[in-house]
Short mmCIF file of C-alpha atoms in Angstrom, two decimals:
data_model
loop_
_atom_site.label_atom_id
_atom_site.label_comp_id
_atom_site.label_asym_id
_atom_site.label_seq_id
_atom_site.Cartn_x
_atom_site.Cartn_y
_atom_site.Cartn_z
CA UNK A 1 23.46 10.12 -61.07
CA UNK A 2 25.56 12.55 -59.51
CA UNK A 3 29.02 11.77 -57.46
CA UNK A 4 27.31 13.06 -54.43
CA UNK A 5 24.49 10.54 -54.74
CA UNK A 6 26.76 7.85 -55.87
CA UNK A 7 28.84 8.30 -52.44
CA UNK A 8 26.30 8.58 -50.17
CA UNK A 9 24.86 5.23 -51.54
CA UNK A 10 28.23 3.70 -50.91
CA UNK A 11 28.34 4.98 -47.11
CA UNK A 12 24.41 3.86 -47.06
CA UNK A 13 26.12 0.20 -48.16
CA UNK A 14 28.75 0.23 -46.11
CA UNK A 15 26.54 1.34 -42.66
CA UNK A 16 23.73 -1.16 -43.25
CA UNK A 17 26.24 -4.03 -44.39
CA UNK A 18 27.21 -3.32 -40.28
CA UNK A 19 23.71 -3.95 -39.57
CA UNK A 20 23.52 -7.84 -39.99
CA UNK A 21 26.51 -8.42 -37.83
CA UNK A 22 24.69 -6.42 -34.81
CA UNK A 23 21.58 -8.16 -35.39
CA UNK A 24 23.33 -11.51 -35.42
CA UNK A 25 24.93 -10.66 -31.84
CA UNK A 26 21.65 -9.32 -30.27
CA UNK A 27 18.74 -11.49 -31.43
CA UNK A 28 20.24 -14.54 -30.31
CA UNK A 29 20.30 -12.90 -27.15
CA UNK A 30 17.25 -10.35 -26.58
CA UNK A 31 14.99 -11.81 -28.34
CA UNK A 32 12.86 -10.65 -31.61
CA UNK A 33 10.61 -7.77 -30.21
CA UNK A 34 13.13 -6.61 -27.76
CA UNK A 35 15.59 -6.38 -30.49
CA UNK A 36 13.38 -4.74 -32.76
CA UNK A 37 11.91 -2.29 -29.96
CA UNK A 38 15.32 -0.95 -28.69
CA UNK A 39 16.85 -0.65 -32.43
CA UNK A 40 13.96 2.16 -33.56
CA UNK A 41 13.36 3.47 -29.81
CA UNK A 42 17.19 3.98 -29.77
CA UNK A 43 17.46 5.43 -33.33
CA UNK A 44 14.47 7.72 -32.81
CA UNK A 45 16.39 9.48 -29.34
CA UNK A 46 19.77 9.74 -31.59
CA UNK A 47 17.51 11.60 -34.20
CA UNK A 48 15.64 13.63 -31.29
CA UNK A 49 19.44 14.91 -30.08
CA UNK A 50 20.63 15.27 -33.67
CA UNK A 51 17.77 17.60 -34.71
CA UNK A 52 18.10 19.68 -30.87
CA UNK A 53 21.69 20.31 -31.74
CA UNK A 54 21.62 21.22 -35.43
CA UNK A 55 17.89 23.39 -34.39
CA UNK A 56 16.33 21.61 -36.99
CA UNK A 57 12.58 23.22 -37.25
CA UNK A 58 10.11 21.19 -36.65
CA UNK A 59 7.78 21.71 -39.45
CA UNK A 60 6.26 18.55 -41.09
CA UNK A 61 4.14 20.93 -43.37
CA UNK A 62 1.28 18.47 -42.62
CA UNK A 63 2.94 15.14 -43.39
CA UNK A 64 3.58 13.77 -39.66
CA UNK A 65 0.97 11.35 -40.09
CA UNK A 66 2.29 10.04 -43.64
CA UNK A 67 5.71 9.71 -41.66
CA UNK A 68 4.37 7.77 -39.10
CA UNK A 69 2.35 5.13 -41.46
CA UNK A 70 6.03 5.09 -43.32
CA UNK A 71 7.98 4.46 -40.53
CA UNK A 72 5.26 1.37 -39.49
CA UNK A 73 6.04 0.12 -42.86
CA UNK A 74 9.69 0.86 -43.57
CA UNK A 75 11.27 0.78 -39.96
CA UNK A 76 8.97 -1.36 -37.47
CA UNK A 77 8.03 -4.59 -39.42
CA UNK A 78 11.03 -4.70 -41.05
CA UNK A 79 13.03 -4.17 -38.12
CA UNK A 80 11.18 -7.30 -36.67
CA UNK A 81 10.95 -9.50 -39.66
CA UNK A 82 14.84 -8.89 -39.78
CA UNK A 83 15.15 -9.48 -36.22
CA UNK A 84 13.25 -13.27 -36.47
CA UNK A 85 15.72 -14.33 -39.20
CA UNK A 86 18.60 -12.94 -37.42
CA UNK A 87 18.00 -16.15 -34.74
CA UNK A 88 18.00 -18.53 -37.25
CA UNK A 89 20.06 -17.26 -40.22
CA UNK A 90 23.60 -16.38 -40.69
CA UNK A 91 24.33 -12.50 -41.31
CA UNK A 92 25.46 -13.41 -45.13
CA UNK A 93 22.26 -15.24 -45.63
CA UNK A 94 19.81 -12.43 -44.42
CA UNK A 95 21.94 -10.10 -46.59
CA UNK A 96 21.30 -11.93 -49.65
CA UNK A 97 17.71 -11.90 -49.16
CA UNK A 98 17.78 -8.23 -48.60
CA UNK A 99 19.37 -7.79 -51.92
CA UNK A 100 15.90 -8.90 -53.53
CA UNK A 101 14.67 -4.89 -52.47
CA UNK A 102 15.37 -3.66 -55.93
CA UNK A 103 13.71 -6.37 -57.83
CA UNK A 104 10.48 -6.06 -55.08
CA UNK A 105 11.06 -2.91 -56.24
CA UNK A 106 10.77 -2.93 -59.68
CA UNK A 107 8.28 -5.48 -59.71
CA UNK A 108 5.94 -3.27 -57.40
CA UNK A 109 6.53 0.22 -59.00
CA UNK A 110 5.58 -1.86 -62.62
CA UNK A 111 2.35 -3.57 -61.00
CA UNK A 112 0.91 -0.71 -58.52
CA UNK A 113 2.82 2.72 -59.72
CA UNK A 114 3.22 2.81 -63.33
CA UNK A 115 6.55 2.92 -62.87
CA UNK A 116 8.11 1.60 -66.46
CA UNK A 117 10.06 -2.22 -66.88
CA UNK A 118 13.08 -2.24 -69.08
CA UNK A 119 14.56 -4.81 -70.01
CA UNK A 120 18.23 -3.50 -69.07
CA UNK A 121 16.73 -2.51 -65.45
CA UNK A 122 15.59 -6.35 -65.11
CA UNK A 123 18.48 -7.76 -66.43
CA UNK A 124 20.51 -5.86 -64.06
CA UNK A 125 18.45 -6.88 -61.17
CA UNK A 126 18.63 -10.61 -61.86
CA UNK A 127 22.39 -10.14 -62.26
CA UNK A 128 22.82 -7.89 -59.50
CA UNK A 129 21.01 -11.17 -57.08
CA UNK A 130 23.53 -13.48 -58.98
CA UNK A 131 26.61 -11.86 -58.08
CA UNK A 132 25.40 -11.28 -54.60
CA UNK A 133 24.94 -15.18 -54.30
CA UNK A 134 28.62 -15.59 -55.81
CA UNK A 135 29.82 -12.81 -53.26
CA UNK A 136 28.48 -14.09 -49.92
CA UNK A 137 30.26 -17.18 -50.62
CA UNK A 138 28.19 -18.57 -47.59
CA UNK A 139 27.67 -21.96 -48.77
CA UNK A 140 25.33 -24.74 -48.65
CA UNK A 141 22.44 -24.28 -45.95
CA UNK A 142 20.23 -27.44 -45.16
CA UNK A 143 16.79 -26.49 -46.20
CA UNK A 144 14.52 -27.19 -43.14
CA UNK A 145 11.75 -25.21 -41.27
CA UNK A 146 14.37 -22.39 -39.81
CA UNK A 147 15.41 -22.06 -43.08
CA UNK A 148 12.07 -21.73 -44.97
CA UNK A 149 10.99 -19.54 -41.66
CA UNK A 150 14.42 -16.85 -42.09
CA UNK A 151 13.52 -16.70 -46.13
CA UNK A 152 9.87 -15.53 -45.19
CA UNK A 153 10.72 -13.14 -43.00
CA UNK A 154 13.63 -11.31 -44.97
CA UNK A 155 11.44 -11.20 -48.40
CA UNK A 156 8.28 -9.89 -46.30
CA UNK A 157 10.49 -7.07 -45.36
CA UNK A 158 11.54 -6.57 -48.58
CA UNK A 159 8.11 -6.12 -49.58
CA UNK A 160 7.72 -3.70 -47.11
CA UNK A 161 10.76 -1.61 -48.48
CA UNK A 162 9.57 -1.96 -51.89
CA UNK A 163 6.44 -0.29 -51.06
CA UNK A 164 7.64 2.08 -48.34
CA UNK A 165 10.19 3.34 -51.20
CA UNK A 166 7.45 4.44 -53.88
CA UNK A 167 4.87 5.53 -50.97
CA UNK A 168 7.59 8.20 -49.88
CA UNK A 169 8.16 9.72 -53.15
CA UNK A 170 4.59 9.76 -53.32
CA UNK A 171 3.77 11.19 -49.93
CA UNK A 172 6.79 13.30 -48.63
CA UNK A 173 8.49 14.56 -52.12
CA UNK A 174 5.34 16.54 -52.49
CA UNK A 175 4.17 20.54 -52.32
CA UNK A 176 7.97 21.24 -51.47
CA UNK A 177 9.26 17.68 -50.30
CA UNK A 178 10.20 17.19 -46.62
CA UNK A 179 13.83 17.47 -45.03
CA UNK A 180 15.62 13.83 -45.02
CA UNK A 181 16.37 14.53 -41.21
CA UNK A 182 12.48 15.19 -40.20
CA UNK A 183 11.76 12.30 -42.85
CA UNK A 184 13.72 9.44 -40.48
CA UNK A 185 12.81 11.39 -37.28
CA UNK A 186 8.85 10.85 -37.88
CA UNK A 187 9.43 7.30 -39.42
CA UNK A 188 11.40 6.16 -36.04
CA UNK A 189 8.83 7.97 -34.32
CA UNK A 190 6.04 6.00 -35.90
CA UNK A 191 8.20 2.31 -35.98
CA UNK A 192 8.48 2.99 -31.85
CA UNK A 193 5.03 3.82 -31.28
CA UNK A 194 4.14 0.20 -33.50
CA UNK A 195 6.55 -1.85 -31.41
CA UNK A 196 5.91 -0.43 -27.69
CA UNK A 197 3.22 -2.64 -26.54
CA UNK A 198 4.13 -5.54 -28.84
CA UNK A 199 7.46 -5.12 -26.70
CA UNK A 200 5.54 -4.88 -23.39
CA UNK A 201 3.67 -7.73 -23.90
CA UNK A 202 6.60 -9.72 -25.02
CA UNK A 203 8.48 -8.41 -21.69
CA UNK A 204 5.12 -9.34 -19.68
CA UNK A 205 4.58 -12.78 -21.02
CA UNK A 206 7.85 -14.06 -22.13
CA UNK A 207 11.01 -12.55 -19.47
CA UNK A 208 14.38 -12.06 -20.82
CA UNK A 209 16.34 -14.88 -18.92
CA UNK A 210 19.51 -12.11 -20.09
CA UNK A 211 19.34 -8.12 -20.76
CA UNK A 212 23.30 -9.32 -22.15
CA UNK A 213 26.35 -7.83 -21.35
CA UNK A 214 28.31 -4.68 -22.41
CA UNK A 215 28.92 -6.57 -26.36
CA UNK A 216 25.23 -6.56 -26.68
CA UNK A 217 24.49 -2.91 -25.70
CA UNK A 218 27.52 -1.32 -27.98
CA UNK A 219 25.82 -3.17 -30.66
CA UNK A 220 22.74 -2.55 -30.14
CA UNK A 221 24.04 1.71 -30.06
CA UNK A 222 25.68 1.05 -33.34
CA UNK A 223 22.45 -0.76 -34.68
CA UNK A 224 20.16 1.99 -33.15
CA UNK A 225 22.33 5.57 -33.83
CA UNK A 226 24.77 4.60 -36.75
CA UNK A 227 22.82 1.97 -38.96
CA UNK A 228 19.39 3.08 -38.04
CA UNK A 229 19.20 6.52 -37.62
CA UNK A 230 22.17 8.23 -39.25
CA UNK A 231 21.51 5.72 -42.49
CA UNK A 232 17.83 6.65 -42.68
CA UNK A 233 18.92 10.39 -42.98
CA UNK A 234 20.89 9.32 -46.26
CA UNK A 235 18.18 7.15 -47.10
CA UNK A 236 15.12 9.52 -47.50
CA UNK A 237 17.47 12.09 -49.22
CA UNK A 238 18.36 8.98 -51.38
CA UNK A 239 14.59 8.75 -52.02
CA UNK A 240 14.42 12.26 -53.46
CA UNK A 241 17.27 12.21 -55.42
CA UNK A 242 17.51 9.33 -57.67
CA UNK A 243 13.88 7.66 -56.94
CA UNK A 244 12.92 4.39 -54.81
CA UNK A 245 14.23 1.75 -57.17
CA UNK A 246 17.72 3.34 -57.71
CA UNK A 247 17.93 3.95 -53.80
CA UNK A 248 17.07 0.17 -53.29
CA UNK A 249 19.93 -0.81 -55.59
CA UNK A 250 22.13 -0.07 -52.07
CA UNK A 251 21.35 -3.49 -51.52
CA UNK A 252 23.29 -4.89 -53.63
CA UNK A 253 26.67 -3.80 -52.43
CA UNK A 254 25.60 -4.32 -48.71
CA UNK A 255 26.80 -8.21 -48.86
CA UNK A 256 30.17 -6.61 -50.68
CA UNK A 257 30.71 -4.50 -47.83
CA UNK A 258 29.84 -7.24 -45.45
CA UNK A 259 32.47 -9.21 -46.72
CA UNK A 260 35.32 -6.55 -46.01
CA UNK A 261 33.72 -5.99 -42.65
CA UNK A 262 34.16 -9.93 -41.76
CA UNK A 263 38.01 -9.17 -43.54
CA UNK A 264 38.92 -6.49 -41.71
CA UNK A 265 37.21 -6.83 -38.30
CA UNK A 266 36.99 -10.82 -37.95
CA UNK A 267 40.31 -11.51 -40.27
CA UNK A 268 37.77 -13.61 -42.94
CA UNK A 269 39.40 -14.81 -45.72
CA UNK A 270 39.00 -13.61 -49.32
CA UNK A 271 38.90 -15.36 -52.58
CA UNK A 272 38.00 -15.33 -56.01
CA UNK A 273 34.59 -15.44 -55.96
CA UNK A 274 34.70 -12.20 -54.35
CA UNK A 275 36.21 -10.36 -57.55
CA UNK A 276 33.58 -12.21 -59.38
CA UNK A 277 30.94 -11.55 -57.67
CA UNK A 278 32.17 -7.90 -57.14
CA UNK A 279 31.80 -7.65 -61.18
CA UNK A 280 28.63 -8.78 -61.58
CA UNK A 281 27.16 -6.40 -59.22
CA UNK A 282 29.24 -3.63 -60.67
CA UNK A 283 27.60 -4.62 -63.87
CA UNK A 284 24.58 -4.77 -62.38
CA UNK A 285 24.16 -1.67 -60.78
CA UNK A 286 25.44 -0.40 -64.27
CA UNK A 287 22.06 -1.54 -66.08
CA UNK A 288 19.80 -0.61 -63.45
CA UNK A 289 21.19 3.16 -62.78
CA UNK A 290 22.10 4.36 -66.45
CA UNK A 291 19.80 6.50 -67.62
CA UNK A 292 17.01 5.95 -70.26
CA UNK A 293 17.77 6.34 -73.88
CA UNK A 294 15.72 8.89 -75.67
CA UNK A 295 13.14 7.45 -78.17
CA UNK A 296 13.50 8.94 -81.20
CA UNK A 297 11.23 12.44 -82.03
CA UNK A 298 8.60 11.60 -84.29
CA UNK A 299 8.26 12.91 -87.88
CA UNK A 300 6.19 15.93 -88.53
#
């Protein structure tokens, strides 16, 4: 994988490790849909302003409607899933289930795509989920219904990502491929147009008792423009470069780069079983991103 790839994955970590710490300080407060709604609504008017200013054409060469159908899949019910177990789960906790991705992943691309199971890729995936547990450091949680209810929601959106991934190469890397930035534009596009009247009728039937103050809106700009929209651009040009189960290994470092958000930001203490854990996913992402060994030719 090349150095460009390799540091746009690490800014991809490092934007949607951000992610879990807005969605901790909305949810609580807006509510699941509302949450969900404004995040992609927001993202897909940063995208609609990013693509005026750099006069991005808009040529979908036919694939609009695959983009939409992605965006359902990889934006809008994750968004919500990830929005219900933000209310109930701590921001380490949904991070470590978001680490599963690769291993949906794998698992998916082997069952539905013919996509090939080493044995180093699922050794580095099992590691990769170990050291994330080490990492988080979060502790024990009592297992009860909010629990069991957070779980389900974070690996249902992993499911969603680990079919969204191999449905993109399949659907947008064709006849030409599709630019990354027209990629996230139609997949917020499709995500709002899912949400809108789940969002009205949540509005309608259920008022906000708050709309939150000035905390709630930055964050909900940083969830919506930075981790949303800019990190979806990086995303689908992840997609094209190095395939969906190498892109998904971003999950992985996402709880490392939590952690020095909560050190630097919130003055969260660091310890041992950060190196540790830091190791193990570095070995990890090792086994899962070298490439393939040649098989030997065979003999004439």
């Amino acid at each position: 994988m090349s150095p460009i790839a390799i540091t746009r994955l690490l800014i991809l970590a490092a934007v949607w490790g951000a992610s879990f710490l807005f969605m901790r300080i909305i949810a609580p407060v807006l509510g699941t849909m509302p949450t969900a709604f404004f995040r992609v609504s927001i993202a897909c008017l940063g995208l609609l302003v990013i693509l005026a200013l750099l006069r991005v054409r808009w040529d979908f060469n036919g694939k609009l409607k695959a983009c939409l159908v992605l965006g359902m899949i990889n934006s809008g019910i994750p968004a919500t899933l990830y929005s219900v177990a933000a209310q109930v789960l701590p921001a380490g906790y949904s991070a470590i289930f978001n680490a599963t991705t690769p291993l949906m992943g794998v698992l998916i691309g082997a069952l539905f795509f013919r996509e090939p199971m080493t044995l180093a890729k699922l050794s580095g995936i099992f590691l990769g989920l170990f050291g994330v547990g080490i990492l988080s450091g979060a502790g024990p949680v009592a297992f009860d219904q909010q629990l069991l209810q957070g779980a389900l929601s974070c690996l249902a959106a992993t499911t969603c990502y680990g079919f969204a991934g191999f449905l993109a190469r399949r659907w947008l890397d064709q006849q030409g491929g599709l630019d990354s930035r027209l990629s996230a534009l139609g997949s917020m596009m499709g995500a709002t147009l899912l949400l809108l009247p789940l969002f009205a009728y949540s509005v309608v039937t259920q008022p906000l008792a708050s709309w939150g103050g000035w905390e709630v809106w930055l964050s909900l700009l940083g969830l919506g423009l930075v981790c949303t929209a800019f990190a979806y651009i990086l995303y689908f040009r992840l997609l094209s470069e190095i395939g969906p189960v190498k892109a998904s290994t971003v999950t992985f470092m996402i709880p490392a780069f939590g952690v020095l958000w909560g050190a630097w930001l919130l003055d969260e203490p660091l310890s041992m079983a950060h190196l540790y854990g830091g190791v193990l996913i570095a070995v990890a992402l090792w086994l899962v991103l070298k490439p393939a060994v040649a098989g030997r030719p065979a003999r004439a």
